[in-house]
Structure formats: structure tokens, C-alpha cells
GROMACS .gro file of C-alpha atoms in nm:
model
  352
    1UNK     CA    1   0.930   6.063   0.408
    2UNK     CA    2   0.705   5.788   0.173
    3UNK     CA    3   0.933   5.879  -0.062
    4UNK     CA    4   1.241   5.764   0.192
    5UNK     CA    5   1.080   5.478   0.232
    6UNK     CA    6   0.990   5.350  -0.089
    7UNK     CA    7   1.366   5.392  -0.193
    8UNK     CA    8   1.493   5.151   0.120
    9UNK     CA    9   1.188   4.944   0.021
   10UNK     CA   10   1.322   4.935  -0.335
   11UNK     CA   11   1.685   4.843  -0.213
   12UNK     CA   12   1.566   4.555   0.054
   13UNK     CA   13   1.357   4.435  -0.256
   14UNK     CA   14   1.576   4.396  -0.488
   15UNK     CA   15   1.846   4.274  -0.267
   16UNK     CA   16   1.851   3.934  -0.274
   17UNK     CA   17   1.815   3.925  -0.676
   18UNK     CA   18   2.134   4.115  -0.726
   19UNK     CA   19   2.327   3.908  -0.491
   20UNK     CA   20   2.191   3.562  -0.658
   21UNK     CA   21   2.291   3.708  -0.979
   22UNK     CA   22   2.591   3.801  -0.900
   23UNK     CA   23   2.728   3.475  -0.796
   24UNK     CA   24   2.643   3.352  -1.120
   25UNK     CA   25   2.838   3.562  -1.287
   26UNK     CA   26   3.170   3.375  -1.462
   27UNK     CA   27   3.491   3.517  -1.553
   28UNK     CA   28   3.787   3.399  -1.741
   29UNK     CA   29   4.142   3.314  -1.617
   30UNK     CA   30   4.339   3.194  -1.871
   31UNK     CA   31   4.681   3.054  -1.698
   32UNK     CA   32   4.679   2.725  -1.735
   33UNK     CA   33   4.869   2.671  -1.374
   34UNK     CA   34   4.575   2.854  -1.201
   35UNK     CA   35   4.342   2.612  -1.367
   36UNK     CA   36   4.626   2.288  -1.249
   37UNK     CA   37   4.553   2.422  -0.938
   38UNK     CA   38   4.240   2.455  -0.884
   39UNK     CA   39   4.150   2.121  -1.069
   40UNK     CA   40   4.388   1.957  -0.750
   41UNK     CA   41   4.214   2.090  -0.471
   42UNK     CA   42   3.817   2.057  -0.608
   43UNK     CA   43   3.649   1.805  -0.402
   44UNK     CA   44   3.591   1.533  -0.608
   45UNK     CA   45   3.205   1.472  -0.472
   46UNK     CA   46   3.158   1.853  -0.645
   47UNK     CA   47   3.215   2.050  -0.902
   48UNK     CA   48   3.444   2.363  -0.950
   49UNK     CA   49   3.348   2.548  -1.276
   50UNK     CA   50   3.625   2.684  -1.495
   51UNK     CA   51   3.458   3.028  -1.582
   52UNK     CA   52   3.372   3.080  -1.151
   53UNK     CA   53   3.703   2.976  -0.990
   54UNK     CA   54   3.525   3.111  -0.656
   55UNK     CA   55   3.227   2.886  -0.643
   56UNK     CA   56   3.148   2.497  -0.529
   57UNK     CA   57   2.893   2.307  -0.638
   58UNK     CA   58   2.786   2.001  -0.429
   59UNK     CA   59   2.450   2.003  -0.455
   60UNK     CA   60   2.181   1.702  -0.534
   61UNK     CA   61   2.479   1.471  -0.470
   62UNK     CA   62   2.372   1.265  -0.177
   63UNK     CA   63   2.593   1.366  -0.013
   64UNK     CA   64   2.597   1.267   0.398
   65UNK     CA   65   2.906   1.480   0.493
   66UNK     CA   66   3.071   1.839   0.441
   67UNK     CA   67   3.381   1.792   0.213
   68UNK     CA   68   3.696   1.974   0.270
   69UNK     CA   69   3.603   2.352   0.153
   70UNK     CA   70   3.928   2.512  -0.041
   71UNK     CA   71   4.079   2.841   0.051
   72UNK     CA   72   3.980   3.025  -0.258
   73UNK     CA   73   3.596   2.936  -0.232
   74UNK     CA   74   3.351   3.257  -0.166
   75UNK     CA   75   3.020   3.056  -0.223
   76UNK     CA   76   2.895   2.748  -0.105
   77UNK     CA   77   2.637   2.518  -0.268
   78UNK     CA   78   2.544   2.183  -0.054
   79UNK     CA   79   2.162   2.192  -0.079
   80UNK     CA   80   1.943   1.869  -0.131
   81UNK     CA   81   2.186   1.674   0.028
   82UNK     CA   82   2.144   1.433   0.327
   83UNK     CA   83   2.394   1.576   0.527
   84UNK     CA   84   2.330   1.607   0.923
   85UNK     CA   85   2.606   1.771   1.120
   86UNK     CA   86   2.851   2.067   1.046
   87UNK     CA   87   3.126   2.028   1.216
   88UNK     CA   88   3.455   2.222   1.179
   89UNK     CA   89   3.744   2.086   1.031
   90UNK     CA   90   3.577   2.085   0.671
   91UNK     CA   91   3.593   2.494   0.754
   92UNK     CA   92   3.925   2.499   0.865
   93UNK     CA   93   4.071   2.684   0.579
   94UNK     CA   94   3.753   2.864   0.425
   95UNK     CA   95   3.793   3.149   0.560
   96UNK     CA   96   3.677   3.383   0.240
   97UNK     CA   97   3.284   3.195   0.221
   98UNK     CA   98   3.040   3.468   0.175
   99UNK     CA   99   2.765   3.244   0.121
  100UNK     CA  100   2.666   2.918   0.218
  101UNK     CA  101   2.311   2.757   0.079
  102UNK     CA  102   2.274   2.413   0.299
  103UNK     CA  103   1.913   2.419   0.232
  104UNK     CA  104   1.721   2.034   0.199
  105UNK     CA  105   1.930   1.855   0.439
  106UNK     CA  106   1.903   1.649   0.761
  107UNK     CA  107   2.056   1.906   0.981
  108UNK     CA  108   2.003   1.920   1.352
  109UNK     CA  109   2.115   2.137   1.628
  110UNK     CA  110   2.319   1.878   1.781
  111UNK     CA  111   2.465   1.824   1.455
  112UNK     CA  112   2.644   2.161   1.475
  113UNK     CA  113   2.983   2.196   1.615
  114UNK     CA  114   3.016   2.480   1.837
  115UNK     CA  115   3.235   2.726   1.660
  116UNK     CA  116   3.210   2.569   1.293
  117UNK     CA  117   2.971   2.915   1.188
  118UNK     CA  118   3.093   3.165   1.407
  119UNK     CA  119   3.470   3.096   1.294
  120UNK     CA  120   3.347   3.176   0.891
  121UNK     CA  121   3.384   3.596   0.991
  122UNK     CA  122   3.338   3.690   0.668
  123UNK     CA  123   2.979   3.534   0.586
  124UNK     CA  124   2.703   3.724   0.501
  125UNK     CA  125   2.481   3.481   0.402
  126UNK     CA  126   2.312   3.137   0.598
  127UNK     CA  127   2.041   2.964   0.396
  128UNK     CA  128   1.934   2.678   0.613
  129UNK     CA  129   1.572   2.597   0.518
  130UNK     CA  130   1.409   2.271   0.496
  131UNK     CA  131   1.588   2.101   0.752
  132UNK     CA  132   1.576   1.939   1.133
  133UNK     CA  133   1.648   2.266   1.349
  134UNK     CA  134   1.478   2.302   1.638
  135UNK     CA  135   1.629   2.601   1.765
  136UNK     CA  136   1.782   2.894   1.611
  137UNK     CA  137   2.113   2.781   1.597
  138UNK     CA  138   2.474   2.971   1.738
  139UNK     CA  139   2.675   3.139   1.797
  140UNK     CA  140   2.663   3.277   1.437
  141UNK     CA  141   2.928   3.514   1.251
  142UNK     CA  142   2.871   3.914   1.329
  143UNK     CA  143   2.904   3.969   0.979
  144UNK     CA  144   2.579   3.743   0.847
  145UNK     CA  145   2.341   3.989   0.690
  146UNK     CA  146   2.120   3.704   0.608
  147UNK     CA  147   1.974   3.427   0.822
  148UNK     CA  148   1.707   3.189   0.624
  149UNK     CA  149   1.544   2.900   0.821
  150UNK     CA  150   1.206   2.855   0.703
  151UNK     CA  151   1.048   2.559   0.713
  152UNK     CA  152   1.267   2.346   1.010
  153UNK     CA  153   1.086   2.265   1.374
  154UNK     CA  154   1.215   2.558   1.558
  155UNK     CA  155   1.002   2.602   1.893
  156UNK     CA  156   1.320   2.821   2.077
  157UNK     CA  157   1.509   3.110   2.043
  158UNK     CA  158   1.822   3.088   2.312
  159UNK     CA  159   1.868   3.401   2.472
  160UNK     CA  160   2.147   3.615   2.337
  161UNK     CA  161   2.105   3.428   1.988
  162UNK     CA  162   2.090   3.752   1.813
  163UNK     CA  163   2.316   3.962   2.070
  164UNK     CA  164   2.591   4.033   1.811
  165UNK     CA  165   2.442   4.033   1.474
  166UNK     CA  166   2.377   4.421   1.440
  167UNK     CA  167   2.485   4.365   1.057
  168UNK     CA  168   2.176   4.132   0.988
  169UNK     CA  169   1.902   4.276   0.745
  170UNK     CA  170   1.681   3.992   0.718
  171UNK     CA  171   1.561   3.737   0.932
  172UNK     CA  172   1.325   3.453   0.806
  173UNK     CA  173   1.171   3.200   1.063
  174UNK     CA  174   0.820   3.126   0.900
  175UNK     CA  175   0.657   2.757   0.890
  176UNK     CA  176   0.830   2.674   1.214
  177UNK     CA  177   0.674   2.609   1.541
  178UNK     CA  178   0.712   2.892   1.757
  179UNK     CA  179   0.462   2.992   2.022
  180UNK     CA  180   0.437   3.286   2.211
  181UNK     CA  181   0.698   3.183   2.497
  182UNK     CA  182   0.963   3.159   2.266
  183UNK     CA  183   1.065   3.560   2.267
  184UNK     CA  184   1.187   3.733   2.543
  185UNK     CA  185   1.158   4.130   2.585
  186UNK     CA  186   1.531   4.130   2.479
  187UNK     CA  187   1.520   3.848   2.212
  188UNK     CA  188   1.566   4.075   1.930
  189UNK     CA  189   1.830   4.300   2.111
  190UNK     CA  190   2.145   4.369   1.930
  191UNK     CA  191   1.953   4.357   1.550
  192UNK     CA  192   2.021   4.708   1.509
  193UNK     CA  193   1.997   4.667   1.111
  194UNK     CA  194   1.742   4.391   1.096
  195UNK     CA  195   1.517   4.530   0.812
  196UNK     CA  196   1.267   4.198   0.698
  197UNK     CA  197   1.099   3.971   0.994
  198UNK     CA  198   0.933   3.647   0.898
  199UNK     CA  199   0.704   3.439   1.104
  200UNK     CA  200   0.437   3.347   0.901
  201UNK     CA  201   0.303   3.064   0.989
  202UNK     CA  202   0.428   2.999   1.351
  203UNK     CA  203   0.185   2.911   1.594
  204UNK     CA  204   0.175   3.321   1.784
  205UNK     CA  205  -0.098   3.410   1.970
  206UNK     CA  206   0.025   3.750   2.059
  207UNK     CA  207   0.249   4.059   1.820
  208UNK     CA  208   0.627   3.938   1.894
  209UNK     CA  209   0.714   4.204   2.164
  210UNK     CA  210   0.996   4.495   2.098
  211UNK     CA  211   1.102   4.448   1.746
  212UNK     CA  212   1.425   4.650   1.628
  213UNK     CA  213   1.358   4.996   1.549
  214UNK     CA  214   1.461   4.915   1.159
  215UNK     CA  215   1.205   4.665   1.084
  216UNK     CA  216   1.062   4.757   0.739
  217UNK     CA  217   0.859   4.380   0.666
  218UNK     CA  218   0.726   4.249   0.894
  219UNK     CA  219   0.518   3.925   0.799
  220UNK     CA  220   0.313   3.724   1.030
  221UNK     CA  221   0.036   3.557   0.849
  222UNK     CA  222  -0.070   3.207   0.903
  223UNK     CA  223  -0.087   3.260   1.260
  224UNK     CA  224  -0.357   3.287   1.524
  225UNK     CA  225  -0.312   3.671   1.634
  226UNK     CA  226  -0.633   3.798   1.830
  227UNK     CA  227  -0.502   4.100   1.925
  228UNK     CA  228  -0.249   4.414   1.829
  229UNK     CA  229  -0.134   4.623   2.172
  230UNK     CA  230  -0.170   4.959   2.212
  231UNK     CA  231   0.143   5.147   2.067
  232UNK     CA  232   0.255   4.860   1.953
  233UNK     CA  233   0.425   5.001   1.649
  234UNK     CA  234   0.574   5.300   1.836
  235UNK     CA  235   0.867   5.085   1.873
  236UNK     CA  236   0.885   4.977   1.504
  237UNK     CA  237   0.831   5.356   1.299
  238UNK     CA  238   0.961   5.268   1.016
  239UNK     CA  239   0.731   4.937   0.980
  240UNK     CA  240   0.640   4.997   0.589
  241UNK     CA  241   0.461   4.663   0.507
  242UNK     CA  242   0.261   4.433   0.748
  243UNK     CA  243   0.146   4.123   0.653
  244UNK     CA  244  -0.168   4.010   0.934
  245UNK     CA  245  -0.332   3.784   0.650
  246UNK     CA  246  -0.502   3.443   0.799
  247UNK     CA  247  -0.502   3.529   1.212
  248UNK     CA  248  -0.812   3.582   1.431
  249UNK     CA  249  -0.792   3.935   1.474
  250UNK     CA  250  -1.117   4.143   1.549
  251UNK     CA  251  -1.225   4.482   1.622
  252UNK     CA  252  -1.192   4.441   1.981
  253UNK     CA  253  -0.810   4.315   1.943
  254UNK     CA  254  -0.694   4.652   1.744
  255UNK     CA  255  -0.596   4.915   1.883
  256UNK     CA  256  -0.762   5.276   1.935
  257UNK     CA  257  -0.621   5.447   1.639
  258UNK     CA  258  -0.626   5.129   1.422
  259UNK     CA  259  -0.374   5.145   1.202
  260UNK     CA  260  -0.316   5.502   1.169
  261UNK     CA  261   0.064   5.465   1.109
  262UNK     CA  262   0.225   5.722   0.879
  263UNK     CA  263   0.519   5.454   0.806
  264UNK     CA  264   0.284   5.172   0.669
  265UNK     CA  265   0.245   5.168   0.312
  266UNK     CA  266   0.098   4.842   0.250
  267UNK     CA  267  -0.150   4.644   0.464
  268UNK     CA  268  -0.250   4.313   0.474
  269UNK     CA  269  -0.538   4.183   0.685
  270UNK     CA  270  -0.718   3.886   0.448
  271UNK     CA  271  -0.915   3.641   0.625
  272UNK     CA  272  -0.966   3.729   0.981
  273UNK     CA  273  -1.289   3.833   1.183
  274UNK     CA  274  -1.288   4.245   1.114
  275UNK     CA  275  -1.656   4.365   1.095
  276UNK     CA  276  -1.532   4.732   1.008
  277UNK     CA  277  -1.259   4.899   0.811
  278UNK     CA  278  -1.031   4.984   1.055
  279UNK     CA  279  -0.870   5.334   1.075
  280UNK     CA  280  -0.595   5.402   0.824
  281UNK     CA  281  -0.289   5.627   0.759
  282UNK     CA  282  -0.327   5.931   0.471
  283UNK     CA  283   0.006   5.773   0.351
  284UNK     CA  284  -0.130   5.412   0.302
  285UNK     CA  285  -0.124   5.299  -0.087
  286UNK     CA  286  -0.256   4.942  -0.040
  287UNK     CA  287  -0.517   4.774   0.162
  288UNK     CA  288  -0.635   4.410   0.191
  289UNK     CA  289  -0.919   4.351   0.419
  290UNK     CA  290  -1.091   4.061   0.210
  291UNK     CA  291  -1.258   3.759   0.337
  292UNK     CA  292  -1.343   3.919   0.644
  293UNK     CA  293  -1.652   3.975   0.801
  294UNK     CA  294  -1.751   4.342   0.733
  295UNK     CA  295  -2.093   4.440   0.577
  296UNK     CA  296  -2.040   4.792   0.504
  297UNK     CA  297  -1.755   5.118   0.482
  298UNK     CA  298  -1.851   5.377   0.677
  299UNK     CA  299  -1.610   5.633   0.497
  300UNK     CA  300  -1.645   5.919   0.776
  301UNK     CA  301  -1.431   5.695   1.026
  302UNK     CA  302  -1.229   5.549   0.733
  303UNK     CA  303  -1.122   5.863   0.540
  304UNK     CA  304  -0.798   5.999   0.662
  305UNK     CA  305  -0.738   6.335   0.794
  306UNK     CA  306  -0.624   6.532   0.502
  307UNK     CA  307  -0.221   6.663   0.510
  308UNK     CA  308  -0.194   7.014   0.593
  309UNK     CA  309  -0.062   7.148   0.308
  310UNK     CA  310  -0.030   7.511   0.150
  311UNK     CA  311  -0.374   7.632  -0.024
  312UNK     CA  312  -0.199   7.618  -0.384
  313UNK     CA  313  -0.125   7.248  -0.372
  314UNK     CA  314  -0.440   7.021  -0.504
  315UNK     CA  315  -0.572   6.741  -0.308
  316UNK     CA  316  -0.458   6.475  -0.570
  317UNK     CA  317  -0.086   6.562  -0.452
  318UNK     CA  318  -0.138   6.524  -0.067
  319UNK     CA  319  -0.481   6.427  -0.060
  320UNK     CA  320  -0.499   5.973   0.070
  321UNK     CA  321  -0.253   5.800  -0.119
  322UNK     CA  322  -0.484   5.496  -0.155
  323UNK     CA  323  -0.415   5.338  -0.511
  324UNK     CA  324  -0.548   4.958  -0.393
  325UNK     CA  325  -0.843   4.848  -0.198
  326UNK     CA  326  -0.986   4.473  -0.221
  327UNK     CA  327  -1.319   4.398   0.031
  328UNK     CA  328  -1.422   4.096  -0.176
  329UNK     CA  329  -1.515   3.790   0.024
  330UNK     CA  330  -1.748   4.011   0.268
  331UNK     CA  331  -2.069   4.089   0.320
  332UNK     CA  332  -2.070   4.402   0.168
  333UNK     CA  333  -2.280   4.435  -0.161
  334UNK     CA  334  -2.237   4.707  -0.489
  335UNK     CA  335  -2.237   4.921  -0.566
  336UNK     CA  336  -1.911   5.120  -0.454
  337UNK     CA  337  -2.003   5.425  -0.218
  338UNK     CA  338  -1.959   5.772  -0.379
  339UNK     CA  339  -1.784   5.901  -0.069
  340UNK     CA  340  -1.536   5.641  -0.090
  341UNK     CA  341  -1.381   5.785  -0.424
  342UNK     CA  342  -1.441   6.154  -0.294
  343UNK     CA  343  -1.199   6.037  -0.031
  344UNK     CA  344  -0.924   5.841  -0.157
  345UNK     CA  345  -0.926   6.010  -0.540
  346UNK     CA  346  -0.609   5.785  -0.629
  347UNK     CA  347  -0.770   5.470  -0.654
  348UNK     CA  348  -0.701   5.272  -0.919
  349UNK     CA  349  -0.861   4.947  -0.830
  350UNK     CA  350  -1.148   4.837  -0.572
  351UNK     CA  351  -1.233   4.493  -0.537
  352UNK     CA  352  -1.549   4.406  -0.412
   0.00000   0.00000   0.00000
């Protein structure tokens, strides 16, 4: 199962660097027509290189409007622009974009034509950071895998936002300003693939409730999170890393079993008001709990329950998986308790 999960974890990971490569990548046509051709329908605010016929460059231009997109363009660059509104006509005939970066503009939701995204059915992905959004903006294509909007002012989330975007993967929404009142119990309906969640640095008081089953990442730090509800991540099992860092959670706001999860493989709980270690998976590999409050490890409630395993398999194999474990920034003093290596015999680094 860990091992499942490290693969997917692996893929997700790695994701985003293949596809950024990948549209970097030239390749040579040598009919001169082709080249005619192309050189007649470039917009002359951008540039169309030679060696990637399928790419347009319009970025840092100061630019204040969307040029006309040609036919033959896959992806899209318009970031640090000053361009507010995307409306549809400049769309009309690009209907092969893949990817479309407007990242660093001026954008607002009323600067968005109704239609001019959803009619682009073959994009997969939306970057849209750094701009004037103050919703989550659609209707969006079905086939966007990736929707980035980090760092605009969005406070709402309009129901049925996400109803048709089963093919998205990844979802990023930190350093806006949502509060709790912005989900709904059936906000994140219909993200049936949705594998990375960002809200870091929102303004949540409470865990976002009923996450898609898929979620893999899910990163909330920068928040101010009191509490985790019981079973909360029944409805997320395949949660594999969980960012908490910088909330107010306590020992009071976790729930029963802690985080005995089986799925979660790395933990993150930095700077927040924990006075114990909190209960833990066998299967966990990496634990931050520094810059708590927490004076000492009482390894008897800490230490996993050992896998049940057959008698000829050693306790290295299926024994805790924990490999990393920083407590610095508490109140707990050296030297490192004897019982806590007995336990977790894979670590490879405590910091205290």
C-alpha cells in the first residue's frame, strides 16, 4: 500500500516539471512556406519562435489586452502583463491551447467574459496567480487538469464551480482570503481526480469539510485551525501528506486517535500549541512537530502498534517506518530517550 502511494506521490511530484519541460522543447520545420505562414499570422505585440511553431510568447510586454491567438498555438504565455479582462473573440479560433500562463496581471472577475474559458475544451492547464480575482472564476473547461490562483483576493467559491471538472488533479487557492463560509458540504463535488489541495494561508478556522476521496496533498498552513473533527480523514484515505504548519491547533482540537492514519506519510504540524506528541501511524516516515509547546515524549502513547507480520520477518522491515523527527523549538531538553530509538529503529535524523 506505502509503496502504492509513494509511486502516485512520485508521479503528482514530478508532474508539473515534465510538462514545463516539455513545452520548451523546439523542433525543426524546414519548409520555408510553413515558416511564411506562420511569420503572417504572429501577433506582432509577441513573439512566435522558429524552432516551437506551437508556442506564443507575450509576456513582460505591457500589454493591456489579449491579442488575436492563431489556430496552430498549443501554449499560451501572457504573464506580467497589465491586462484586465478576457473576453472571447481573441479565443475565437484557438481552439488547440493546452496551456495558458496569465499570471501577474490586473484580472478581475468581471473582466471575464462568460464563455471565453469554458469554450477552450481542450485546456488542461489555467495559471492565474497574482492577480484581482475575487472569486473562483467559471464556468471553466472539463478538460483543465490544472487550476493555479494563488495569491488573488478570493473570499467565494460559487456553488457548482467545480461541478464538472472530474479531470482536475490539482487545485491551488493559497494566500487568498477565504474564511470558513466560503465551502459548502458539496463545494468540492464533481473533483473526482483532484489529487493536490492548497489553502495555505487563507484565513480557515475550521478543516474544509468533505474533500474528494483522491486528495493526496493537502496543504493548509498559515491558517488559524483550532481544531481537526473526528473522522475527519475517513473521507480523504488516501491523504499522504498534510501540511498543518502555523495554525492554533491543540491537544484538545485533535481527534481521539490523533493522527493514526495508515495513508499519511508525511506530517507537518510546526508552530502551533501541541503540548504532546500526538498519536501516529506505523506507516508515517516524517514528522514535524517543532516550535510547539511540548516538554517531553512519552514513547508508550507515541510508539505505534507494531504490523502483524509472520515471525520470520525482522522488525526493521515492518517495524515504524519513522526515518524523520524534528521537536526543536520546544521545551523538551537532551538527551534523546532510549525508548524512542527502540521504537522507531529507522530513524535517521532527530532534531531536538
Amino acid at each position: 500500500m506505502a509503496t502504492t502511494i509513494c509511486f502516485f506521490i512520485g508521479v503528482l511530484f514530478i508532474t508539473d516539471t515534465v510538462w514545463t519541460q516539455s513545452v520548451r522543447q523546439g523542433y525543426e520545420v524546414n519548409d520555408p512556406d510553413y515558416w511564411a505562414m506562420h511569420d503572417f499570422d504572429c501577433p506582432r505585440e509577441c513573439f512566435c519562435p522558429p524552432s516551437f511553431p506551437t508556442a506564443l510568447y507575450c509576456e513582460n510586454r505591457g500589454l493591456k489586452e489579449i491579442p488575436a491567438i492563431p489556430s496552430r498555438i498549443w501554449y499560451l504565455y501572457l504573464e506580467n502583463n497589465l491586462i484586465e479582462t478576457i473576453p472571447e473573440k481573441p479565443f475565437e479560433n484557438a481552439t488547440q491551447l493546452r496551456w495558458i500562463n496569465l499570471n501577474k496581471n490586473k484580472i478581475t472577475n468581471y473582466g471575464i467574459e462568460k464563455g471565453a474559458l469554458s469554450q477552450l475544451k481542450k485546456l488542461l492547464f489555467l495559471f492565474l496567480e497574482d492577480n484581482e480575482l475575487e472569486e473562483v472564476p467559471s464556468p471553466l473547461p472539463r478538460s483543465l487538469e490544472q487550476l493555479q490562483l494563488a495569491r488573488n483576493k478570493v473570499s467565494r467559491i460559487p456553488q457548482g464551480t467545480f461541478s464538472n471538472l472530474e479531470n482536475l488533479t490539482l487545485l491551488d487557492l493559497q494566500h487568498n482570503k477565504l474564511l470558513d463560509n466560503a465551502f459548502q458540504r458539496d463545494t468540492f463535488k464533481g473533483l473526482k481526480n483532484l489529487m493536490q489541495l492548497n489553502m495555505a494561508k487563507n484565513a480557515l478556522r475550521n478543516m474544509p469539510p468533505r474533500l474528494p476521496a483522491n486528495t493526496m496533498q493537502l496543504f493548509l498552513d498559515n491558517n488559524s485551525i483550532e481544531g481537526i473533527p473526528e473522522n475527519y480523514f475517513n473521507v480523504i484515505p488516501k491523504v499522504a501528506f498534510l501540511r498543518l504548519n502555523h495554525n492554533k491547533l491543540s491537544d484538545a482540537g485533535l481527534p481521539s486517535n490523533g493522527f493514526d492514519v495508515s495513508s499519511i506519510l508525511d506530517l507537518q504540524l510546526s508552530h502551533n500549541q501541541l503540548t504532546k506528541v500526538p498519536r501516529i501511524s506505523a506507516h508515517l516516515q516524517h514528522l514535524h512537530l517543532d516550535h510547539n509547546r511540548i516538554r517531553s515524549v512519552n514513547v508508550s502513547v507515541i510508539c505505534p502498534n507494531p504490523t502483524t507480520l509472520p515471525e520470520e520477518r525482522d522488525s526493521f522491515s515492518y517495524g515504524p517506518h519513522l526515518r524523520y523527527l524534528r521537536l526543536d523549538g520546544n521545551e523538551i531538553k537532551p538527551p534523546i530517550p532510549m525508548d524512542l530509538m527502540n521504537c522507531f529503529k529507522l530513524l535517521q535524523a532527530v532534531i531536538i
